[in-house]
Amino acid sequence: MTRARPFALRDVELLDGVHCRTRDQMLHLAREFPVDRVLAVFRANAGLDTRGALPPGTWEDFGHPDERAWSEADYPGPGVAPTASLLRGHYAGHFLSMLSLAYASTGEELLRGKANEMVAGLAEVRDALAATGRYSHPGFLAAYGEWQFSRLEDLAPYGEIWAPYYTCHKIMAGLLDAYELTGSRQALEIATGMGHWVAGRVLRLDRARAQRMWSLYIAGEFGGMNETMARLHRITGEPSFLRTAGAFEIDRVLDAAVEGRDVLDGMHANQHLPMLVGHLDQYDATGDRRYLDAVVALWDQIVPGRIFAHGGTGEGELWGPADTVAGFVKRRNAETCATYNLLKIARSLFGHTLDVRYADYAERASLNHIVGSRADVTSDAGPEVLYMYPVDPGAVREYDNVGTCCGGTGLESHVKHQESVWFHAPGQLYVTQYVPSRLRRADGEVTLRTRYPRDGKVAIEFGLAFSGELHLRIPPWAVRPRVDGVETPVPDTGFVTLRRDFRPGDIVELDLPMPLRLVPTLDDPTLVSLELGPTVLLARDDATTTLQVAAAAHRRLDGSVAGHTTDGDLVSVLGRTFEPAWSGGDHRYHMYLRLADPEIAFLGSAPGVPDRHDSDGWSFLTGLWADGGYADVGAFFTAVHRGVVRAARSGLLSRDEAVAVFMAATASTLDGPPVPRRGVIGPDSADVPRVTRRTSADGQQVEDVVQWSLPADVGAGDPLPVVRVEVTGDRAPSGWYTRGPGFAVTSVSSATVEAAVDEGAWQPATGVIALDREGRHVLRGRVTDSSGRTVHTTREVAVDTRPPSVRAEVRPLGPSNVEVTLYADDDVSGVDRVQWRTPETFWGVYQEPFTRALRDEPQTLEFIATDRAGNTTPVQRVDLPPRR
């Protein structure tokens, strides 16, 4: 069913480059983290010796001290059963996958040995559970009892249970990775037993009951169970496993996709993305085209309409409205698990279709989100990865995530960066990403050498004979690429294809020009990301409000930005310093910028004319650069003429100002003109400016004359008024006003001046207007002159004058310990951090509920919370009782 396949991990060696940083850091963890710690929750559940090992922590922790490994028959019931850490076991599955992937990538026997040790430990646990005779099948394996699965069949909600089949999938996926990548027959034996147990549970359910189960928020999340069961069917040939894969489907999602309906708004992204990975495996196994068509349709609903600049999706794990990016920038965007699964889908869809857009997405997301999700540190204890990779103004990357879902997928992601670089088919070799790597085949090697993404020069060195077609992906931003020094047109396929008899010693050189681009969000052309070639750049700034930049005077003809400088991986331009999204840094950053040019300007020239906006937010500059850039200067001049006439007819430019814009556009150096240009206003009313080349008597080119036309009725009358919105009050370093500001709308000419806030009614603007509303607001101003012409302007302002609301919860854990949970809420700017201390400690940042040992005397904990605006609560106190 596939048109091209990726090479196996063992066939591709990752060479020195950007991706190596995170690979090496994660391999260190794989070598150092004890297997006993990962197995601890399983052994405790089975009543086996945990060997003194503590589990990884957070979600992957021991259950409640009074919890038991209940079967479905002896579960005490909701509200009675003491439970905790109900997702435990999932992280072990990811850890086993990491060890197996890392072994396949490196060939290190230490890693295979640890994988075998894990598999043996899981087999011991499985046997201990089977020996009790309490469970429905001897293949059952989990770090808790079977009760969660039976309670799901009774439609128990999240809270009582926590996604039991999600955890099952991770364990089974880890075992199958161990089988396929390290050769562990024992791993396959355990996974096969689990498969029979799963089949026994789900195949007896009627379809309607299963659909209700899978529709439960979080509780019904089954990860990639259909992928694992289809994979187990491929390995074993057991028909019941393929039928079981078909039981893990959500009919309403599949039906809507095939029918072309978008039902994703409000759905849990990563509850459904792994299912799509499985549907592609089901397509391979059955040939049922409905699976492939559904996945393609769903992909089109997600990419690009729900994708942020770095490739992430969702907010708080949920999808938002279709074709909404700028309008969905919030506090908890872009769960890394979702991107992990989108990359799996992209990889498979490319193999099935050879459509370059899947490879384009894979580069964006794997480089910027996945590589950037790993902190640039070395750790023996945790993956140091991101749960969310936020995109809101002044975001901070919160690394660590031991035991979480994204901590688990992060274990895997960084030891398999080479998985989607090389694809092959008979007589075909595809290079889809420019990651330094070496492809090893039985008859020799092919080496990809490059500093990409730091520059665009790539060399493909053949150390073997290959007769066929070499396909080189050309990223969509790479204009006029050169192959072996020759500028080469790019076909619609997005690949340049070389048909040759390659011999050892042959080198193919590819040069990809890497422009610096302002890339608009699809629903707001004024909110942009700054991207250098494949790299999304993050502006370093401590403000937590949207940064504004004036970019028009820096734009080249193609829309790219001129005048940047570099210092290592840092980029300086537009008066700011940027770092790559793949840096793994810890600075507060801005992924999106607001274009805000007070005056019309071009590269190399400026007419000194305000860029006024109409009531719909349109201005000359927003219209001019809405499509990104121009193929030639003639198209640019035509767009300038069209925009000037529209602006003048709308009252945004006077006639003199319109002429000044024409002359400034003529004098611009945005296209690097070979000769000077001179502008004139012609007598006619042509829609397209005419360019005439003047030469001297001896045939030398002297100048280009650009003849512009301006109808007599356009822009007649006095110059338009200029309107400004000025905010009074002190703004905090965060960019927020922490005391209520005021604002005034002013004009330099005699006119009627009005003001409004957000979509509120217009009112006369006299003096300073108090703004007593919390939150982010758009202050609007408009002036109307005596001729009835109206000019608009806006200014964004953020106000948060109150600290977060806080509370503490203390839960007894037996006679000697308590669990302390600190809550903070701020629905305006959002909570930035919670800190706590005791008399004998300093202030520490709170992240997860923690256990505190009780003493003979009462104890007092203090805590505070700070929001992103900079407001901090008074010190709060929590009194802990003495030990009983």
Short mmCIF file of C-alpha atoms in Angstrom, two decimals, residues 225-564:
data_model
loop_
_atom_site.label_atom_id
_atom_site.label_comp_id
_atom_site.label_asym_id
_atom_site.label_seq_id
_atom_site.Cartn_x
_atom_site.Cartn_y
_atom_site.Cartn_z
CA MET A 225 -4.46 0.60 20.40
CA ASN A 226 -5.65 0.10 16.81
CA GLU A 227 -2.07 0.70 15.63
CA THR A 228 -0.65 -1.83 18.09
CA MET A 229 -3.26 -4.49 17.36
CA ALA A 230 -2.79 -4.06 13.59
CA ARG A 231 0.95 -4.27 14.13
CA LEU A 232 0.55 -7.42 16.22
CA HIS A 233 -1.59 -8.87 13.43
CA ARG A 234 1.15 -8.08 10.89
CA ILE A 235 3.75 -9.87 13.01
CA THR A 236 1.72 -12.92 14.08
CA GLY A 237 -0.92 -13.26 11.35
CA GLU A 238 -3.60 -13.74 14.04
CA PRO A 239 -6.97 -12.61 12.49
CA SER A 240 -8.54 -11.74 15.85
CA PHE A 241 -5.92 -9.04 16.35
CA LEU A 242 -7.02 -7.23 13.19
CA ARG A 243 -10.66 -7.49 14.27
CA THR A 244 -9.62 -6.06 17.63
CA ALA A 245 -7.91 -3.14 15.91
CA GLY A 246 -11.26 -2.41 14.20
CA ALA A 247 -12.94 -2.22 17.60
CA PHE A 248 -10.75 0.77 18.50
CA GLU A 249 -12.43 3.25 16.16
CA ILE A 250 -14.59 6.30 16.70
CA ASP A 251 -17.26 6.07 14.05
CA ARG A 252 -18.50 9.64 14.22
CA VAL A 253 -15.01 10.97 13.55
CA LEU A 254 -14.36 8.56 10.68
CA ASP A 255 -17.78 9.19 9.15
CA ALA A 256 -17.45 12.97 9.40
CA ALA A 257 -13.99 12.90 7.82
CA VAL A 258 -15.12 10.77 4.86
CA GLU A 259 -18.14 13.05 4.39
CA GLY A 260 -15.99 16.19 4.51
CA ARG A 261 -17.40 17.53 7.78
CA ASP A 262 -15.12 19.22 10.34
CA VAL A 263 -16.07 18.17 13.88
CA LEU A 264 -12.73 18.80 15.57
CA ASP A 265 -13.52 22.03 17.43
CA GLY A 266 -13.36 21.26 21.16
CA MET A 267 -12.06 17.72 20.71
CA HIS A 268 -9.05 16.41 22.61
CA ALA A 269 -6.23 16.45 20.04
CA ASN A 270 -4.02 13.69 21.36
CA GLN A 271 -6.97 11.51 22.25
CA HIS A 272 -7.57 11.17 18.52
CA LEU A 273 -4.27 11.63 16.68
CA PRO A 274 -2.81 8.20 17.66
CA MET A 275 -5.99 6.65 16.28
CA LEU A 276 -5.13 8.11 12.85
CA VAL A 277 -1.71 6.47 12.96
CA GLY A 278 -3.52 3.18 13.52
CA HIS A 279 -5.97 3.78 10.67
CA LEU A 280 -3.05 3.93 8.24
CA ASP A 281 -1.83 0.56 9.54
CA GLN A 282 -5.38 -0.77 9.18
CA TYR A 283 -5.39 0.49 5.58
CA ASP A 284 -2.18 -1.41 4.92
CA ALA A 285 -3.64 -4.56 6.44
CA THR A 286 -7.09 -4.45 4.83
CA GLY A 287 -6.80 -2.30 1.71
CA ASP A 288 -9.94 -0.45 2.84
CA ARG A 289 -9.50 2.98 1.18
CA ARG A 290 -11.86 4.57 3.69
CA TYR A 291 -9.11 4.56 6.31
CA LEU A 292 -6.64 6.44 4.11
CA ASP A 293 -9.25 8.90 2.84
CA ALA A 294 -10.35 9.67 6.40
CA VAL A 295 -6.81 10.34 7.61
CA VAL A 296 -6.06 12.60 4.63
CA ALA A 297 -9.28 14.53 5.22
CA LEU A 298 -8.57 14.95 8.93
CA TRP A 299 -4.99 16.02 8.19
CA ASP A 300 -6.33 18.74 5.91
CA GLN A 301 -8.55 19.97 8.73
CA ILE A 302 -5.55 20.22 11.07
CA VAL A 303 -2.67 21.35 8.81
CA PRO A 304 -2.31 24.26 8.33
CA GLY A 305 -5.61 25.54 9.74
CA ARG A 306 -4.92 24.50 13.32
CA ILE A 307 -1.11 24.57 13.31
CA PHE A 308 1.16 27.13 14.99
CA ALA A 309 4.42 28.33 13.48
CA HIS A 310 6.56 25.60 15.10
CA GLY A 311 4.24 22.80 14.04
CA GLY A 312 2.27 22.38 17.28
CA THR A 313 -1.50 22.24 17.62
CA GLY A 314 -4.24 22.75 20.20
CA GLU A 315 -4.78 24.68 23.41
CA GLY A 316 -4.94 22.90 26.75
CA GLU A 317 -4.85 19.66 24.69
CA LEU A 318 -8.01 20.65 22.75
CA TRP A 319 -8.47 21.74 19.15
CA GLY A 320 -10.07 25.08 18.41
CA PRO A 321 -12.15 26.38 15.49
CA ALA A 322 -11.16 25.61 11.92
CA ASP A 323 -8.69 27.96 10.20
CA THR A 324 -7.96 29.79 13.43
CA VAL A 325 -4.37 30.33 14.52
CA ALA A 326 -3.99 33.94 15.69
CA GLY A 327 -7.41 33.70 17.28
CA PHE A 328 -6.38 30.63 19.27
CA VAL A 329 -3.11 31.86 20.77
CA LYS A 330 -3.60 31.26 24.49
CA ARG A 331 -1.59 30.14 27.53
CA ARG A 332 -1.25 26.37 27.02
CA ASN A 333 -0.84 25.84 23.30
CA ALA A 334 0.90 22.99 21.51
CA GLU A 335 1.07 19.75 23.49
CA THR A 336 4.26 17.97 22.44
CA CYS A 337 2.56 14.56 22.39
CA ALA A 338 0.27 15.82 19.65
CA THR A 339 3.21 16.85 17.49
CA TYR A 340 4.88 13.48 18.14
CA ASN A 341 1.81 11.79 16.66
CA LEU A 342 1.36 14.30 13.83
CA LEU A 343 4.90 13.44 12.77
CA LYS A 344 4.03 9.73 12.74
CA ILE A 345 1.03 10.51 10.54
CA ALA A 346 3.05 12.77 8.23
CA ARG A 347 5.73 10.12 7.82
CA SER A 348 3.19 7.47 6.93
CA LEU A 349 1.15 9.71 4.61
CA PHE A 350 4.25 10.69 2.71
CA GLY A 351 5.11 7.04 2.22
CA HIS A 352 1.59 6.34 0.97
CA THR A 353 1.23 9.38 -1.31
CA LEU A 354 4.68 10.98 -1.94
CA ASP A 355 2.90 14.32 -1.39
CA VAL A 356 5.60 16.83 -0.43
CA ARG A 357 3.38 18.76 1.97
CA TYR A 358 3.68 15.95 4.52
CA ALA A 359 7.46 16.14 4.33
CA ASP A 360 7.31 19.95 4.57
CA TYR A 361 5.30 19.67 7.79
CA ALA A 362 7.65 17.01 9.15
CA GLU A 363 10.64 19.31 8.77
CA ARG A 364 8.87 22.25 10.43
CA ALA A 365 7.62 20.25 13.39
CA SER A 366 10.56 17.93 13.99
CA LEU A 367 13.14 20.72 13.84
CA ASN A 368 11.32 23.50 15.65
CA HIS A 369 8.93 21.80 18.05
CA ILE A 370 10.52 18.44 18.79
CA VAL A 371 14.20 19.44 18.86
CA GLY A 372 13.19 22.65 20.63
CA SER A 373 11.21 20.72 23.23
CA ARG A 374 14.40 19.32 24.81
CA ALA A 375 16.28 21.53 27.28
CA ASP A 376 19.95 22.07 26.54
CA VAL A 377 21.04 20.27 29.70
CA THR A 378 22.21 16.80 30.66
CA SER A 379 20.19 14.89 33.24
CA ASP A 380 20.46 11.47 34.91
CA ALA A 381 16.93 11.66 36.28
CA GLY A 382 14.45 12.98 33.73
CA PRO A 383 13.83 13.66 30.03
CA GLU A 384 13.94 17.47 30.42
CA VAL A 385 11.30 17.98 27.75
CA LEU A 386 8.27 20.19 27.33
CA TYR A 387 4.65 19.24 27.91
CA MET A 388 3.41 22.33 26.12
CA TYR A 389 5.56 24.43 23.80
CA PRO A 390 3.54 27.63 24.26
CA VAL A 391 3.19 30.34 21.63
CA ASP A 392 1.71 33.19 23.69
CA PRO A 393 3.58 36.46 24.30
CA GLY A 394 6.41 36.16 26.81
CA ALA A 395 6.11 32.39 27.12
CA VAL A 396 8.50 30.33 29.21
CA ARG A 397 9.52 26.75 28.39
CA GLU A 398 8.77 24.49 31.37
CA TYR A 399 11.05 21.48 31.01
CA ASP A 400 11.38 18.26 33.02
CA ASN A 401 8.06 16.35 32.76
CA VAL A 402 9.22 13.09 34.31
CA GLY A 403 6.35 10.63 34.16
CA THR A 404 3.96 12.71 32.06
CA CYS A 405 2.60 11.75 28.65
CA CYS A 406 4.91 14.23 26.89
CA GLY A 407 7.79 13.12 29.09
CA GLY A 408 7.15 9.63 27.73
CA THR A 409 6.94 10.52 24.05
CA GLY A 410 9.94 12.78 24.60
CA LEU A 411 11.99 9.75 25.64
CA GLU A 412 11.39 8.32 22.18
CA SER A 413 11.51 11.42 19.97
CA HIS A 414 15.11 12.35 20.59
CA VAL A 415 16.69 8.99 19.82
CA LYS A 416 15.16 8.61 16.34
CA HIS A 417 15.77 11.91 14.55
CA GLN A 418 17.05 10.08 11.49
CA GLU A 419 13.83 8.12 10.93
CA SER A 420 12.37 10.36 8.19
CA VAL A 421 15.43 11.62 6.34
CA TRP A 422 15.79 8.91 3.68
CA PHE A 423 12.97 7.04 1.87
CA HIS A 424 13.28 4.44 -0.85
CA ALA A 425 11.36 2.58 -3.55
CA PRO A 426 12.67 0.38 -6.38
CA GLY A 427 15.11 2.54 -8.33
CA GLN A 428 14.19 5.58 -6.21
CA LEU A 429 15.99 7.38 -3.38
CA TYR A 430 14.27 10.28 -1.59
CA VAL A 431 15.87 12.85 0.69
CA THR A 432 13.05 14.55 2.58
CA GLN A 433 14.96 16.34 5.35
CA TYR A 434 18.46 17.75 5.42
CA VAL A 435 19.65 16.21 8.65
CA PRO A 436 23.36 15.31 8.62
CA SER A 437 23.37 11.53 8.32
CA ARG A 438 24.90 8.51 6.64
CA LEU A 439 22.79 5.89 4.87
CA ARG A 440 24.41 2.47 5.15
CA ARG A 441 23.58 -0.27 2.66
CA ALA A 442 25.12 -3.66 2.02
CA ASP A 443 26.99 -2.33 -1.03
CA GLY A 444 28.21 0.95 0.48
CA GLU A 445 27.12 4.28 1.93
CA VAL A 446 25.53 7.57 0.96
CA THR A 447 26.43 10.51 3.19
CA LEU A 448 24.49 13.73 3.64
CA ARG A 449 26.84 16.49 4.81
CA THR A 450 25.49 19.89 5.77
CA ARG A 451 25.32 22.57 8.45
CA TYR A 452 21.60 22.89 7.75
CA PRO A 453 19.59 24.61 9.23
CA ARG A 454 22.47 26.99 9.96
CA ASP A 455 23.02 27.36 6.22
CA GLY A 456 21.50 25.93 3.07
CA LYS A 457 24.48 24.13 1.52
CA VAL A 458 24.03 20.36 1.26
CA ALA A 459 26.31 17.71 -0.23
CA ILE A 460 25.17 14.16 -1.03
CA GLU A 461 28.26 11.94 -1.33
CA PHE A 462 27.90 8.51 -2.94
CA GLY A 463 30.06 5.68 -1.71
CA LEU A 464 28.18 3.10 -3.76
CA ALA A 465 26.79 2.54 -7.23
CA PHE A 466 23.16 3.55 -7.71
CA SER A 467 21.30 3.69 -11.01
CA GLY A 468 17.96 5.41 -10.71
CA GLU A 469 16.36 8.61 -9.52
CA LEU A 470 17.53 10.77 -6.64
CA HIS A 471 14.73 13.01 -5.38
CA LEU A 472 15.72 16.08 -3.35
CA ARG A 473 12.94 17.90 -1.50
CA ILE A 474 13.00 21.66 -2.04
CA PRO A 475 11.38 23.51 0.89
CA PRO A 476 8.61 25.90 -0.21
CA TRP A 477 10.57 28.96 1.01
CA ALA A 478 13.67 28.12 -1.07
CA VAL A 479 13.48 30.35 -4.13
CA ARG A 480 15.84 29.56 -7.02
CA PRO A 481 17.71 26.59 -5.54
CA ARG A 482 20.91 25.50 -7.24
CA VAL A 483 21.88 21.91 -7.96
CA ASP A 484 25.56 21.41 -8.77
CA GLY A 485 25.85 25.16 -9.21
CA VAL A 486 22.98 25.45 -11.70
CA GLU A 487 19.75 27.26 -10.82
CA THR A 488 17.07 24.60 -11.07
CA PRO A 489 13.30 24.99 -11.46
CA VAL A 490 11.22 23.11 -8.91
CA PRO A 491 8.41 20.90 -10.25
CA ASP A 492 4.98 20.87 -8.64
CA THR A 493 6.01 17.70 -6.82
CA GLY A 494 8.32 19.80 -4.62
CA PHE A 495 11.25 17.51 -5.48
CA VAL A 496 14.12 18.06 -7.88
CA THR A 497 14.80 14.69 -9.51
CA LEU A 498 18.22 13.63 -10.81
CA ARG A 499 18.26 10.60 -13.14
CA ARG A 500 21.79 9.25 -13.25
CA ASP A 501 24.05 6.29 -12.89
CA PHE A 502 25.69 7.37 -9.63
CA ARG A 503 29.11 5.94 -8.90
CA PRO A 504 31.32 5.89 -5.81
CA GLY A 505 32.89 9.31 -5.40
CA ASP A 506 30.00 11.20 -7.03
CA ILE A 507 28.84 14.27 -5.10
CA VAL A 508 25.58 16.15 -5.63
CA GLU A 509 25.64 19.69 -4.26
CA LEU A 510 22.44 21.48 -3.35
CA ASP A 511 22.29 25.14 -2.39
CA LEU A 512 19.06 26.31 -0.75
CA PRO A 513 18.90 30.11 -0.31
CA MET A 514 17.58 30.80 3.20
CA PRO A 515 15.53 34.01 3.28
CA LEU A 516 14.44 35.72 6.49
CA ARG A 517 10.67 35.86 6.22
CA LEU A 518 7.69 37.34 8.04
CA VAL A 519 5.08 34.59 7.85
CA PRO A 520 1.52 35.75 8.60
CA THR A 521 -1.00 33.66 10.49
CA LEU A 522 -3.78 32.59 8.19
CA ASP A 523 -6.49 34.44 10.11
CA ASP A 524 -4.59 37.68 10.88
CA PRO A 525 -2.00 39.01 8.40
CA THR A 526 -0.64 41.43 11.00
CA LEU A 527 0.36 38.66 13.46
CA VAL A 528 3.49 37.04 12.07
CA SER A 529 6.29 34.64 12.87
CA LEU A 530 9.86 35.40 11.83
CA GLU A 531 11.48 32.45 10.06
CA LEU A 532 15.00 31.99 8.70
CA GLY A 533 14.88 29.15 6.20
CA PRO A 534 13.34 26.23 8.12
CA THR A 535 13.96 27.82 11.53
CA VAL A 536 11.25 29.61 13.47
CA LEU A 537 12.86 32.43 15.45
CA LEU A 538 11.84 33.48 18.96
CA ALA A 539 12.22 37.08 20.08
CA ARG A 540 13.85 37.31 23.49
CA ASP A 541 11.90 39.74 25.66
CA ASP A 542 10.56 39.68 29.24
CA ALA A 543 7.27 41.36 28.28
CA THR A 544 4.17 39.18 28.32
CA THR A 545 2.23 41.32 25.88
CA THR A 546 2.52 41.11 22.10
CA LEU A 547 5.65 42.77 20.72
CA GLN A 548 5.20 45.25 17.89
CA VAL A 549 7.66 45.66 15.02
CA ALA A 550 7.85 48.09 12.12
CA ALA A 551 9.03 45.95 9.22
CA ALA A 552 8.00 47.68 5.99
CA ALA A 553 11.30 49.55 5.60
CA HIS A 554 13.17 46.21 5.74
CA ARG A 555 11.23 44.25 3.10
CA ARG A 556 12.85 43.05 -0.09
CA LEU A 557 10.84 42.52 -3.26
CA ASP A 558 10.07 38.89 -2.40
CA GLY A 559 8.85 39.94 1.05
CA SER A 560 11.95 38.70 2.86
CA VAL A 561 13.58 40.86 5.52
CA ALA A 562 16.91 42.60 4.87
CA GLY A 563 19.64 43.66 7.25
CA HIS A 564 19.90 40.89 9.81
#
